[in-house]
Short mmCIF file of C-alpha atoms in Angstrom, two decimals:
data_model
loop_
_atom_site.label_atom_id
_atom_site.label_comp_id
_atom_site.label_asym_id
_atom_site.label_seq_id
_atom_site.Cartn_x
_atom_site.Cartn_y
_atom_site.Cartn_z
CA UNK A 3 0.00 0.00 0.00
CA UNK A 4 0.97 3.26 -1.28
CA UNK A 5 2.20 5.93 2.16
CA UNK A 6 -0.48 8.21 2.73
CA UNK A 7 0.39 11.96 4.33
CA UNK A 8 -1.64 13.76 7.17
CA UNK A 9 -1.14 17.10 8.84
CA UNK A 10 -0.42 17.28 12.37
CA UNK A 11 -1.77 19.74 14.74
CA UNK A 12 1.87 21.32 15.22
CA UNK A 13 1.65 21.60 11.12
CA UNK A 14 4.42 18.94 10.63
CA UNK A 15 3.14 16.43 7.67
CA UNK A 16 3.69 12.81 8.76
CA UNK A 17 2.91 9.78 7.48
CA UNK A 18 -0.81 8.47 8.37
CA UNK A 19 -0.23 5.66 10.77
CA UNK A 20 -3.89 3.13 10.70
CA UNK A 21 -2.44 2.11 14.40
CA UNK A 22 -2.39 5.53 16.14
CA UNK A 23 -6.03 5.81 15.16
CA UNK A 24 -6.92 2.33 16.02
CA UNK A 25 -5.33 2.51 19.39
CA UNK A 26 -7.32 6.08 20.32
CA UNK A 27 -10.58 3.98 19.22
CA UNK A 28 -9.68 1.39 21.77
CA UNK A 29 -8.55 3.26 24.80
CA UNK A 30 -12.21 4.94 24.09
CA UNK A 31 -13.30 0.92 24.84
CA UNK A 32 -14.68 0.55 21.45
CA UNK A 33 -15.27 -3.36 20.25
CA UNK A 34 -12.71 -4.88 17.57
CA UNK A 35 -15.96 -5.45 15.45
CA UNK A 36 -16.46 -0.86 15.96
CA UNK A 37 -12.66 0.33 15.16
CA UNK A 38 -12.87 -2.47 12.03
CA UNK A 39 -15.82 -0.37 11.16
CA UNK A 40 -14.90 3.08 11.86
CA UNK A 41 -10.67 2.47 10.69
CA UNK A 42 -12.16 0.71 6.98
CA UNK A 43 -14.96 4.48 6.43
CA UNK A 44 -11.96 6.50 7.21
CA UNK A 45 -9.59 5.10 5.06
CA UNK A 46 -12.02 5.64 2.31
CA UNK A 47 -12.32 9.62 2.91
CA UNK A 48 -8.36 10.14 3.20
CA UNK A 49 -7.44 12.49 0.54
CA UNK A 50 -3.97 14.27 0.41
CA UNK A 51 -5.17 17.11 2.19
CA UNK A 52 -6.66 15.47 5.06
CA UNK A 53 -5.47 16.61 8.63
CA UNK A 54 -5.06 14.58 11.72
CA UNK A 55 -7.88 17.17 13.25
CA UNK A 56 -10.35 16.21 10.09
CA UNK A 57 -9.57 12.31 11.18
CA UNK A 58 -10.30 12.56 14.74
CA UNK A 59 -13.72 14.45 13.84
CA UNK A 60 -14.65 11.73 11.77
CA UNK A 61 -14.08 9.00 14.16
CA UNK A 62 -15.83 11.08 16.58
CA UNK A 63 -18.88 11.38 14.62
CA UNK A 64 -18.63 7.48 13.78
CA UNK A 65 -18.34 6.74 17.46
CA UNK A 66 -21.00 9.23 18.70
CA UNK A 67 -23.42 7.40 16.57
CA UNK A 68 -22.77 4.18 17.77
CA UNK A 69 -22.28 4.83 21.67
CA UNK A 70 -22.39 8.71 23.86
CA UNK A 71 -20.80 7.23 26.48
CA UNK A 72 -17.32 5.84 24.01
CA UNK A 73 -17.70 9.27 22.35
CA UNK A 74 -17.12 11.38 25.17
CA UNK A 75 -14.10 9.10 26.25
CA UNK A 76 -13.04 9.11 22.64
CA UNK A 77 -13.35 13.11 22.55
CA UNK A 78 -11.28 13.54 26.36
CA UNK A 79 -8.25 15.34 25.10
CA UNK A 80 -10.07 17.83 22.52
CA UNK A 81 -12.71 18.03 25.69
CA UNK A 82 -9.34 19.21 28.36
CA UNK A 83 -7.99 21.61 25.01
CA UNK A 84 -11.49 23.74 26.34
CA UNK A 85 -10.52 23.95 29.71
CA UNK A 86 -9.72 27.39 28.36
CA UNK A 87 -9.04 30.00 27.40
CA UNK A 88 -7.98 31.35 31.06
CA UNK A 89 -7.01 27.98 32.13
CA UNK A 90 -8.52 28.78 35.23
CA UNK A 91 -11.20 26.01 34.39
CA UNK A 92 -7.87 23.37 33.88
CA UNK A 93 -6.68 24.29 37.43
CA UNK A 94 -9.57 23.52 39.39
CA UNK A 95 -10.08 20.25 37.16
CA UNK A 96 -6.53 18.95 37.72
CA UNK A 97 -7.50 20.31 41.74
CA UNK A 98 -10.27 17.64 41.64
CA UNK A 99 -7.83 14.72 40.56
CA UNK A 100 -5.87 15.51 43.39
CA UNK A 101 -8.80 15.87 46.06
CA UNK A 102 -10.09 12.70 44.10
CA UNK A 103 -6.80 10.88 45.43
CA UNK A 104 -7.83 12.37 49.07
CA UNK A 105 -5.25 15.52 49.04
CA UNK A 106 -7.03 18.94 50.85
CA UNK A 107 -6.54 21.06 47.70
CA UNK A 108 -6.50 25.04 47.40
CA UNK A 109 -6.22 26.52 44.28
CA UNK A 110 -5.64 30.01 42.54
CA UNK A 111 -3.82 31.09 45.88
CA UNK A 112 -0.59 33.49 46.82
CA UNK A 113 2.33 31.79 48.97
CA UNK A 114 5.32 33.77 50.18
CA UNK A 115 8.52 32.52 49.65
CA UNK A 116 11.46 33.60 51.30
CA UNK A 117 12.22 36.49 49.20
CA UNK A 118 9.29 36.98 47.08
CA UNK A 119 5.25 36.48 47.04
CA UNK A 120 3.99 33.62 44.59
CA UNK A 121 0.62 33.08 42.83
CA UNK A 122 0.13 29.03 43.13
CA UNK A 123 -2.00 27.31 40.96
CA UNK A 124 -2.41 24.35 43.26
CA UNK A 125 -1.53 23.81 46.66
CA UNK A 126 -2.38 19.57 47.91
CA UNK A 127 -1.65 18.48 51.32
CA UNK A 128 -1.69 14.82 52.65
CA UNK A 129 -0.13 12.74 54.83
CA UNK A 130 3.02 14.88 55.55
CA UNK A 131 3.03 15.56 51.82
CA UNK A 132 2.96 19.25 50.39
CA UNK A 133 2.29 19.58 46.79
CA UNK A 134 2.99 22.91 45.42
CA UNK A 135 1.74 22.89 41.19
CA UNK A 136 1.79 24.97 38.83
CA UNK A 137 -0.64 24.38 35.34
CA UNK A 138 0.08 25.10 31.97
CA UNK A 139 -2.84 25.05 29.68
CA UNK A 140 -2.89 24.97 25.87
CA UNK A 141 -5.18 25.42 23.38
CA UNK A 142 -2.76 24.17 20.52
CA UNK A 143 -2.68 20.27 20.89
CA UNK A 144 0.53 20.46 19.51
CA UNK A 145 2.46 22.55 22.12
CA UNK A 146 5.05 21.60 23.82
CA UNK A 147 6.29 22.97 27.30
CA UNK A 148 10.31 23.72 26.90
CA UNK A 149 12.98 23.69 29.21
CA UNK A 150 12.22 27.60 31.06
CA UNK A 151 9.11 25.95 31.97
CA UNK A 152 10.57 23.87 34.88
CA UNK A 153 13.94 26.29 35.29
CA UNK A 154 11.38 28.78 35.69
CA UNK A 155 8.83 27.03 37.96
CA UNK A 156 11.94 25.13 39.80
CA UNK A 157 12.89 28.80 41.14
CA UNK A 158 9.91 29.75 42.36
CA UNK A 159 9.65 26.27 43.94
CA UNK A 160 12.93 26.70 45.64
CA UNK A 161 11.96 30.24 47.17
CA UNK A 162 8.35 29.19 48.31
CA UNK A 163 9.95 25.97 50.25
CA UNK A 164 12.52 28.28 51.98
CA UNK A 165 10.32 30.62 53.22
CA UNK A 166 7.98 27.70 54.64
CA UNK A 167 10.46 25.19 56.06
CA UNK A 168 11.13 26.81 58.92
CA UNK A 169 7.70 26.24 59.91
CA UNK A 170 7.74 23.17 58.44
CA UNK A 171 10.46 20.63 59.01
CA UNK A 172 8.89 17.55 58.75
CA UNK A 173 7.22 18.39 56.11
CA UNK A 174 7.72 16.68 52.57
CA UNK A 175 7.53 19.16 49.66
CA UNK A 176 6.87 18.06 45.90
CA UNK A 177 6.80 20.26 42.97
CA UNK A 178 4.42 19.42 40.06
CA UNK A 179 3.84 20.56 36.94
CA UNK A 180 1.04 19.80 35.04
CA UNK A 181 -0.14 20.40 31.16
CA UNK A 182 -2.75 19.18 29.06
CA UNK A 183 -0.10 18.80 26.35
CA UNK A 184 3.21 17.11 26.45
CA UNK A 185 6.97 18.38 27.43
CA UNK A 186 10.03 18.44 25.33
CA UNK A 187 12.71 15.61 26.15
CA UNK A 188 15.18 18.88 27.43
CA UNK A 189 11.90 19.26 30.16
CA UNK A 190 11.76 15.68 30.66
CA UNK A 191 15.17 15.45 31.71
CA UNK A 192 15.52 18.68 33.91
CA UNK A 193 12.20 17.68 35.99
CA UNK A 194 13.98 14.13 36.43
CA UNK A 195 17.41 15.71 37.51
CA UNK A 196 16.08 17.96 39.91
CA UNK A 197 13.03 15.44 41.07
CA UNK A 198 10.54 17.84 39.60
CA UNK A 199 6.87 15.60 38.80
CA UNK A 200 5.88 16.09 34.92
CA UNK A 201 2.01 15.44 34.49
CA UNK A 202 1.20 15.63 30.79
CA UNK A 203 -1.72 14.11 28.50
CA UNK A 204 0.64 11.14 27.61
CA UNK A 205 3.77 11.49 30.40
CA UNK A 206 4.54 10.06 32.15
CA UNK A 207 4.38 6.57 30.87
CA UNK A 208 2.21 4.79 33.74
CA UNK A 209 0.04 7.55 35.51
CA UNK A 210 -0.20 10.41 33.02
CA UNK A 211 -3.37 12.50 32.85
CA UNK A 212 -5.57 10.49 30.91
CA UNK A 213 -5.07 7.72 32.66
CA UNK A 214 -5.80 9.66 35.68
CA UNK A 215 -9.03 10.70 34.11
CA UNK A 216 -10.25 7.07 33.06
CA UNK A 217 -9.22 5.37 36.29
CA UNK A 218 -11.03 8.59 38.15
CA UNK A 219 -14.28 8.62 35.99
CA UNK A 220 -13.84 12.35 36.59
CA UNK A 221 -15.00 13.46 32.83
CA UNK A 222 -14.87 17.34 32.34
CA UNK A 223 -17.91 19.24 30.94
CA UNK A 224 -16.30 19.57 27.76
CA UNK A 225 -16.83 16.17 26.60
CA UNK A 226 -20.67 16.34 26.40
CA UNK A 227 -22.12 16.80 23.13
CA UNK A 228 -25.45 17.68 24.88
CA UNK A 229 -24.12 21.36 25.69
CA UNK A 230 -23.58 23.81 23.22
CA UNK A 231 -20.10 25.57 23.84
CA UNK A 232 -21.63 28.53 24.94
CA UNK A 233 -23.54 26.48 27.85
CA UNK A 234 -20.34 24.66 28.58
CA UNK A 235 -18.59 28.68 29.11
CA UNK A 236 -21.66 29.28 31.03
CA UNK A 237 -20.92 26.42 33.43
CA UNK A 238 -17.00 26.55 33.70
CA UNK A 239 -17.56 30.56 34.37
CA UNK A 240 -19.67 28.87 37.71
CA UNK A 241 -16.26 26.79 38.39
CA UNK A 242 -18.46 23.88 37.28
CA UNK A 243 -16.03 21.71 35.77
CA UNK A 244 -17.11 17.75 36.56
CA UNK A 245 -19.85 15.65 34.78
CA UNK A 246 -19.87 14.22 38.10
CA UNK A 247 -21.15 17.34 39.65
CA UNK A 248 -24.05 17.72 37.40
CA UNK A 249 -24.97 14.25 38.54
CA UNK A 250 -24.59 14.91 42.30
CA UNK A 251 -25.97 18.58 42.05
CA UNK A 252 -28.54 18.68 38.95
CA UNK A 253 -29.70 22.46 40.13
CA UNK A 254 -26.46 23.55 38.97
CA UNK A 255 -27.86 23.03 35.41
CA UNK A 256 -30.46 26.14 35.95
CA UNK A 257 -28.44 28.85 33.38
CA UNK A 258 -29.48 25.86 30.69
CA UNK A 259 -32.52 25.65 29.28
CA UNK A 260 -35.06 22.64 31.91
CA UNK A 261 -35.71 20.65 28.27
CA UNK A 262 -32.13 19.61 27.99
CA UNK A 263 -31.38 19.02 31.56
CA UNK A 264 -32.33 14.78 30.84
CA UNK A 265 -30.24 14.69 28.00
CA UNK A 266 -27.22 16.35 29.39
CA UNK A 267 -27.61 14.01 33.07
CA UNK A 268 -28.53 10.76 30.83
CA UNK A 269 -25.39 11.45 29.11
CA UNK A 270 -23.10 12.34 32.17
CA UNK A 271 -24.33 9.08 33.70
CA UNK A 272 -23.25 7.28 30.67
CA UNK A 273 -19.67 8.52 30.72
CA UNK A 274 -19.18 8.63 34.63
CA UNK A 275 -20.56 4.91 34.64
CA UNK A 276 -23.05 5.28 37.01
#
């Protein structure tokens, strides 16, 4: 078979690869039988043109009309790219994976260090253990966060602990940093040096975000097709971020219009598995 050339989200024009798509239909939990399907009416519609963005919405549409509940896991990473465009919305998600894990969580709060004040995106405490985050949300699925990233999040890191310890001794500090994205190998191997943690969609290799999200069931807003974007602004503007909260607190649907309110908790039940 002839190679066949996509467009990646960064721009760079790669060769189309039938496994990468086969394996994003599977971590979504679709059947052999469903990817066959779904794999076989996309390689029909590949042109020379096509971009990896034109792919996924295909398979997304193929998926959504087969099974809500595989769509929405299918669409996860597009779903965290609207955590935006603040990023605000990304903090307090990535706040609910670590209460989720049973950490007290702050975020969006200033810390002094010794020499200078700090805004912190997320501060976790448990069991002796002081998390101190930072998040770095992009809309551009093909960013990646360089080297200053953790040089520059390192320093801050360093002056916040001083100025705590002496409060503090037994405490254990951590510093994370966490992206929806991925790092550059330079990152990678600064953050391991220095003990820095890297949380990114796909890093690290066991325990990276979306396997966070899947073992969690804690599905953002974004992934249900049931709200229009401008409902899903709406509710991340009211720090509603969780399907899960929709399902434990349905009044917070009351800014969307009662006739949809079924739909969209019929279809956070489906993803959340309850």
């Amino acid at each position: 078979m002839a190679q066949r050339w996509v467009k990646k989200a960064s721009g760079e024009v790669v060769e189309f690869r039938e496994e990468k798509l086969r394996q994003s239909l599977f971590n979504s939990g679709a059947s052999e039988e469903l990817i066959a399907r779904i794999q076989q009416k996309v390689d029909q519609e590949l042109t020379e043109t096509t971009t990896t963005r034109e792919i996924y919405k295909r398979a997304y549409q193929l998926l959504r009309a087969s099974s809500s509940k595989l769509a929405g896991k299918y669409k996860l990473k597009t779903a965290i790219l609207e955590l935006g465009p603040s990023g605000y919305p990304f903090e307090r998600f990535i706040g609910k994976l670590f209460e989720y894990q049973g950490f007290d969580v702050t975020v969006g709060i200033e810390m002094n260090g010794r020499c200078l004040s700090h805004e912190v995106d997320i501060s976790a405490k448990k069991d002796g253990l002081w998390i101190i985050g930072e998040c770095k949300h992009h809309s551009n699925p093909g960013y990646k966060s360089d080297v200053k990233t953790p040089l520059y999040v390192h320093s801050r890191f360093k002056d916040i602990v001083n100025g705590l310890k002496p409060d503090n001794q037994r405490q254990k500090f951590e510093c994370w940093i966490m992206t929806n994205t991925r790092f550059t190998s330079d990152a990678e191997q600064y953050a391991g040096c220095y003990g820095l943690r890297l949380l990114a969609w796909d890093y690290p290799g066991k325990g990276n975000l979306r396997e966070r999200i899947e073992l969690s069931g804690l599905y953002p807003i974004t992934c249900l097709y049931s709200l229009t974007r401008k409902e899903k602004e709406t509710l991340l503007a009211d720090n509603i971020v969780l399907c899960r909260e929709l399902i434990e607190n349905p009044e917070l649907l009351a800014p969307i219009d009662k006739r949809k309110h079924a739909k969209i908790l019929n279809e956070s039940g489906n993803l959340c598995s309850y």
